[in-house]
CSV table of C-alpha atoms in Angstrom, one decimal:
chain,number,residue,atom,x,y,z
A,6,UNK,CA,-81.4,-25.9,-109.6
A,7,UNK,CA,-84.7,-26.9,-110.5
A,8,UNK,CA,-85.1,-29.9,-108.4
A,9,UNK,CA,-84.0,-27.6,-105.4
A,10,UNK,CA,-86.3,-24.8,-106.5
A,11,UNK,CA,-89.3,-28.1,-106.7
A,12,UNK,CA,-88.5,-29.1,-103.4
A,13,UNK,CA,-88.3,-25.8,-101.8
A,14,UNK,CA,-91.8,-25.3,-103.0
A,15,UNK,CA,-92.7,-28.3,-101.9
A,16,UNK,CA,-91.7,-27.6,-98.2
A,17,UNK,CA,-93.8,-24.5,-98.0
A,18,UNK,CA,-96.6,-26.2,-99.3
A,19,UNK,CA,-96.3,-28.6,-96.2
A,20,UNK,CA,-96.0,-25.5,-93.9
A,21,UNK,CA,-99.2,-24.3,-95.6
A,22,UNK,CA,-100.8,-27.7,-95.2
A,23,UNK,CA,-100.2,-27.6,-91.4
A,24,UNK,CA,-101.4,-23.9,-90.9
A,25,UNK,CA,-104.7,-25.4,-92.6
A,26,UNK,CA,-104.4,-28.4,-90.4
A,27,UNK,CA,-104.2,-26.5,-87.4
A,28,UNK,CA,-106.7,-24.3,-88.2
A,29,UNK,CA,-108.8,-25.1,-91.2
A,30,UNK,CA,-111.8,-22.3,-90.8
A,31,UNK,CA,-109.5,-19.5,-89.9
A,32,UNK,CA,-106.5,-19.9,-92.4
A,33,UNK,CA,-109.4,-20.7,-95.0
A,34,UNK,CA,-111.0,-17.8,-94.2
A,35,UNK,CA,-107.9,-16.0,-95.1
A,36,UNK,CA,-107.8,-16.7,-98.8
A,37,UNK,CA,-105.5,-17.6,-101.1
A,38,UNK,CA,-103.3,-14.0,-101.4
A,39,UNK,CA,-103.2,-13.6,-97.4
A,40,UNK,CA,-101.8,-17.3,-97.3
A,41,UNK,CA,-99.1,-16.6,-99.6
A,42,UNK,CA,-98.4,-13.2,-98.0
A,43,UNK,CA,-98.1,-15.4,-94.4
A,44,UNK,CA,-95.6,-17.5,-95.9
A,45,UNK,CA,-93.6,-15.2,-97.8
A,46,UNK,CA,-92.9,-12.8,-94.6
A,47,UNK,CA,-92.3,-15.8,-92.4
A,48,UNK,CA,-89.4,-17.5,-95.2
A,49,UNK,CA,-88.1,-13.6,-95.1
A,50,UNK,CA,-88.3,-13.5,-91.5
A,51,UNK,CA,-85.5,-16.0,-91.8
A,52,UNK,CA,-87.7,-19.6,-90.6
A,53,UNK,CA,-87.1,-22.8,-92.3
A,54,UNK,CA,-89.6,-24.9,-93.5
A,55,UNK,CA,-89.2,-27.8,-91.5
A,56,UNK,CA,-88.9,-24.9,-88.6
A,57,UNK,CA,-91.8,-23.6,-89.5
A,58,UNK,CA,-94.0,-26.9,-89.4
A,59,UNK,CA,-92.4,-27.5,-85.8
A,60,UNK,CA,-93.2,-24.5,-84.6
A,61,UNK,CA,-96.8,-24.4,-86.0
A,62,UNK,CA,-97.7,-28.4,-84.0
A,63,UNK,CA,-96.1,-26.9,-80.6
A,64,UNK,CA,-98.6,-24.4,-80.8
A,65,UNK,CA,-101.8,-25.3,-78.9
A,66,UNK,CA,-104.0,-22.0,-79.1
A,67,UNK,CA,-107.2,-22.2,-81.2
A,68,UNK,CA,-106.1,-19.1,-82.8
A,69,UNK,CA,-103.9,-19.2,-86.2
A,70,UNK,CA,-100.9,-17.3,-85.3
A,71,UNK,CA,-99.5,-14.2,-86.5
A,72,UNK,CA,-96.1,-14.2,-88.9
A,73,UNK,CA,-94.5,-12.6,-85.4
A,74,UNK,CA,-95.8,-15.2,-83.0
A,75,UNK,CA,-94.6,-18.1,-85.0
A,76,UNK,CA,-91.6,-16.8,-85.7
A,77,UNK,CA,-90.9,-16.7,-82.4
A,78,UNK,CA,-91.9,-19.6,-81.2
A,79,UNK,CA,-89.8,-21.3,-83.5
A,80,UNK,CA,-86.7,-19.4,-81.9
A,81,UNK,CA,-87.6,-20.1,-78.8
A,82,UNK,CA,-87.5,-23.8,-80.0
A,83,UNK,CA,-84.3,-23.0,-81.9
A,84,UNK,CA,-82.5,-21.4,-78.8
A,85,UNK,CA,-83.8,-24.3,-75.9
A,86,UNK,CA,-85.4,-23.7,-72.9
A,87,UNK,CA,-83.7,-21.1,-70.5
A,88,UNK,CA,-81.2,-22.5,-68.4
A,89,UNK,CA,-81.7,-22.4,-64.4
A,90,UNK,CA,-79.9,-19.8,-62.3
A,91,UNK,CA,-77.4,-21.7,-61.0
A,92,UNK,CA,-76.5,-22.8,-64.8
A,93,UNK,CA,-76.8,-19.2,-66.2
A,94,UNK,CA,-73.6,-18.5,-63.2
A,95,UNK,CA,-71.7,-20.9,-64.4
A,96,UNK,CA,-71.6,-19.8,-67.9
A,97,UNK,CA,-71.3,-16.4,-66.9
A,98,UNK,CA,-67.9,-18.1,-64.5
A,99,UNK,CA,-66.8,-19.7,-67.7
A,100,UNK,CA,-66.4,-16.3,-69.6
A,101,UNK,CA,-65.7,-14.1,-66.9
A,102,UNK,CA,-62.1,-13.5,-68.0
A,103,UNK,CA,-62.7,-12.5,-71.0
A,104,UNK,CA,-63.3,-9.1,-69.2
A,105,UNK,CA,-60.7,-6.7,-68.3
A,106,UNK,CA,-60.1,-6.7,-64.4
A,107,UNK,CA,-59.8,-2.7,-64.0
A,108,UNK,CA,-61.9,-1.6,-67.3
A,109,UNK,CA,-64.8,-4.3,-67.4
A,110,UNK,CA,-66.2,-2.9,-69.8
A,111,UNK,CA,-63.6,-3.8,-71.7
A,112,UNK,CA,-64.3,-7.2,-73.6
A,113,UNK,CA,-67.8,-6.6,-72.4
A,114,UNK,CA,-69.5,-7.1,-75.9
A,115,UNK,CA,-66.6,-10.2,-76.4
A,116,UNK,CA,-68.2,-11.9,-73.4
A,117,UNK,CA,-72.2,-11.0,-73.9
A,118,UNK,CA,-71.2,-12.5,-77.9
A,119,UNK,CA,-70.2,-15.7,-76.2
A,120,UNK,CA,-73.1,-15.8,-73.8
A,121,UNK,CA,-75.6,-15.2,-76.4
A,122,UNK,CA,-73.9,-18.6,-77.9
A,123,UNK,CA,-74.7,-20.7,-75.0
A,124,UNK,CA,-78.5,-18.6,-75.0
A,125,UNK,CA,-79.9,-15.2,-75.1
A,126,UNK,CA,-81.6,-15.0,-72.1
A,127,UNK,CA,-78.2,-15.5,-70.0
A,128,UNK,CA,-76.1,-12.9,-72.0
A,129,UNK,CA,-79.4,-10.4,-71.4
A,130,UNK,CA,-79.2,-11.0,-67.9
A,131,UNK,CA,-75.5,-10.6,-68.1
A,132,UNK,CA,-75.9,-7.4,-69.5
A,133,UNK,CA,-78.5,-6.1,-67.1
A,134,UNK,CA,-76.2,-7.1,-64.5
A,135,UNK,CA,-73.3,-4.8,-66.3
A,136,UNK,CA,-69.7,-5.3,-66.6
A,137,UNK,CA,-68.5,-4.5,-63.3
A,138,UNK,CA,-71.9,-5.9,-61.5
A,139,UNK,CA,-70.7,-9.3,-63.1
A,140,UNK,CA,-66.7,-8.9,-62.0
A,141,UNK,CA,-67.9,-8.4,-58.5
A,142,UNK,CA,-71.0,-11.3,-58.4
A,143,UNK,CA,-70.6,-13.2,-55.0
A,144,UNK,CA,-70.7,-17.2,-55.9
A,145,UNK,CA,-74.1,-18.5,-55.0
A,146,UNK,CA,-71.8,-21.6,-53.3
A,147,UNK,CA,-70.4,-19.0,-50.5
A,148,UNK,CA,-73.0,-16.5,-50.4
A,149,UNK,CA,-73.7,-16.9,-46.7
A,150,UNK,CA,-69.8,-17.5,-45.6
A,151,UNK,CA,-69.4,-13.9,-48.1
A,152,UNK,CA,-72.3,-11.9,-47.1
A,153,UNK,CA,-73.8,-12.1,-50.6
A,154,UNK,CA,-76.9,-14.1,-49.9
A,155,UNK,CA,-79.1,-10.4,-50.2
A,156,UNK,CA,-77.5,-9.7,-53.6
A,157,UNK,CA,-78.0,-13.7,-54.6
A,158,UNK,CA,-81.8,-13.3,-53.9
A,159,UNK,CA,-82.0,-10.3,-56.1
A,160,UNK,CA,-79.9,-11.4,-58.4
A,161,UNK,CA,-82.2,-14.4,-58.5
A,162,UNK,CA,-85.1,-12.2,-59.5
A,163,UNK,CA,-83.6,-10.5,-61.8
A,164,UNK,CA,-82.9,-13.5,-63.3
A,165,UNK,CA,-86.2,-14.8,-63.5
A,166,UNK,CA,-87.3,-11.5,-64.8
A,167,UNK,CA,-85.3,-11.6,-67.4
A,168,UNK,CA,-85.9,-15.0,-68.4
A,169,UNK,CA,-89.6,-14.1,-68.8
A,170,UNK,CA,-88.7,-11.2,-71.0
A,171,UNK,CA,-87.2,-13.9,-73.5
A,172,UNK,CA,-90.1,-16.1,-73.5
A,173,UNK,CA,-91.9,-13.4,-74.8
A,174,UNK,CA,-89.3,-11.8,-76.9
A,175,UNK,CA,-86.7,-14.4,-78.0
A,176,UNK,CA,-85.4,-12.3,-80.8
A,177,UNK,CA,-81.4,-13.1,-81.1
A,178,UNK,CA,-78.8,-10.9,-80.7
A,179,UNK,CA,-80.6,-7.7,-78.7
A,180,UNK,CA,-78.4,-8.5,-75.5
A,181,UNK,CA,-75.2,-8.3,-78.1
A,182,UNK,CA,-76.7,-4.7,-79.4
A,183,UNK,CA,-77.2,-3.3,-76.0
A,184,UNK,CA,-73.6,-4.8,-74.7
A,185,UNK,CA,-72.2,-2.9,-77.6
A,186,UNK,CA,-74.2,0.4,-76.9
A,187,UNK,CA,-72.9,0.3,-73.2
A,188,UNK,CA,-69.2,-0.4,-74.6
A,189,UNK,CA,-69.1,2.6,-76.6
A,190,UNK,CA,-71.4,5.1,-73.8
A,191,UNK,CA,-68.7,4.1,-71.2
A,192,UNK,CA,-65.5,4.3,-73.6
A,193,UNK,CA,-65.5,8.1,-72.3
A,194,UNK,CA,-66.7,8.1,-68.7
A,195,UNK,CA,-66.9,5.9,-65.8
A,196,UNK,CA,-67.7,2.4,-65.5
A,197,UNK,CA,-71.4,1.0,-66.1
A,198,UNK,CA,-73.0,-1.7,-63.7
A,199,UNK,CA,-76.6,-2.4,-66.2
A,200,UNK,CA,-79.8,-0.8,-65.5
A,201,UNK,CA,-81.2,-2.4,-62.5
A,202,UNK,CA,-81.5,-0.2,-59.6
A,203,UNK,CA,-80.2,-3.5,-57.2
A,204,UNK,CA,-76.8,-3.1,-59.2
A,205,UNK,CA,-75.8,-0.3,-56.5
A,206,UNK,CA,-75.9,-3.0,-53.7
A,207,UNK,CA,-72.8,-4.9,-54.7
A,208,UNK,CA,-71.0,-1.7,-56.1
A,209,UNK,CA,-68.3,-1.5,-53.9
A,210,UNK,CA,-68.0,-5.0,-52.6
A,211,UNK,CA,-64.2,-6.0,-52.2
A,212,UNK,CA,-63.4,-9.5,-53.4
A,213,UNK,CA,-63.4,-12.0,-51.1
A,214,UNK,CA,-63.3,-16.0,-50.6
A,215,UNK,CA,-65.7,-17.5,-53.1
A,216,UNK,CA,-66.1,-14.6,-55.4
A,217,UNK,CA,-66.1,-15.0,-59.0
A,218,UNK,CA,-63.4,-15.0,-60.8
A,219,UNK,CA,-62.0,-16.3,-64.2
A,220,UNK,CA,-63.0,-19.8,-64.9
A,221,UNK,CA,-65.6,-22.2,-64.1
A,222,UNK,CA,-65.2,-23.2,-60.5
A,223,UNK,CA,-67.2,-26.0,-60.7
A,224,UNK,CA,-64.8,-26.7,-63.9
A,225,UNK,CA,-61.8,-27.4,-60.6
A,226,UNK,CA,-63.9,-29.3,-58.7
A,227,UNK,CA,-64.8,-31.8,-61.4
A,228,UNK,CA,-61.5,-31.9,-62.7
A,229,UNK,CA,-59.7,-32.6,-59.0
């Protein structure tokens, strides 16, 4: 135990070597106290060590961080960059069944949890979309033979909107929270379909050729 204790110290003491590396005038400047104070609400932010060093190099401002800003930097190496749009649809294809095909919202939350797996900024998008947005998404493959490519384009920008929103918030498991709130705020009334105002233009759409459905399509095609 107090080898592991020795080493654990030791590890901080290299995250407080590259903060000084990386900034020698400014972390300096902070003292002694400060620098244990930076350290200590980073570890209890939940970072690693060797996560913390990482994410201290990737940084390339001449300004020492803040506990926040490293922290999330760090996740956002932890999590990966965001996957492109086309991506994002198929993992939304791949755990499309796990909602229910006349109450979408139920298995909502079941379906954002497995999104959030694959990365946060999809199952955010997926839940800014809504449960019955995502049940009647038009495949990006057959937009124009569908009539989807309008929705598509917006769904593209949204996409991209949200996608920003993670780079500067990557925190884990907020699209999981909100998923749950909209579970439990429709378990009495009618259906939700997310927050964004575009939502309204493919309420309503029947299904046709080349919707989604359960499964990944391209999942058929590869295995054919």
């Amino acid at each position: 135990m107090a080898d592991d204790d020795e080493e654990l110290r030791e590890a901080w003491q290299r995250v407080t070597a590259a903060l000084i590396g990386s900034w020698p005038g400014q972390v300096a400047s902070w003292g002694e106290v400060a620098i244990e104070a930076f350290i200590g609400e980073v570890a209890q932010r939940g970072l690693q060590p060797q996560e913390a060093v990482a994410a201290i190099r990737a940084i390339k401002s001449d300004y020492a961080p803040s506990a926040g800003t490293l922290v999330a930097v760090a996740e956002r190496q932890r999590q990966g960059p965001v996957p492109d749009f086309m991506t994002a649809h198929r993992l939304i294809a791949r755990h499309i069944g796990k909602l229910d095909y006349f109450r979408p919202t139920k298995g909502f939350d079941d379906m954002i949890a497995a999104l959030a797996a694959e990365h946060e900024a999809v199952a955010r998008w997926a839940v800014a979309v809504g449960p019955r947005g995502l049940k009647e998404m038009p495949d990006p493959r057959y937009a124009q033979d569908t009539g989807g490519s309008t929705a598509i384009t917006r769904l593209e920008r949204s996409f991209r909107q949200t996608s920003k929103e993670w780079e500067e918030d990557p925190t884990p498991g907020l699209a999981l929270e909100e998923a749950k709130r909209m579970t439990l705020g429709a378990s009495s009334g009618p259906t939700q379909i997310g927050s964004h105002g575009w939502a309204a233009t493919i309420e309503g759409m029947k299904p046709a050729a080349g919707e989604l459905e359960a499964g990944d399509p391209a999942d058929d095609d590869e295995s054919s």
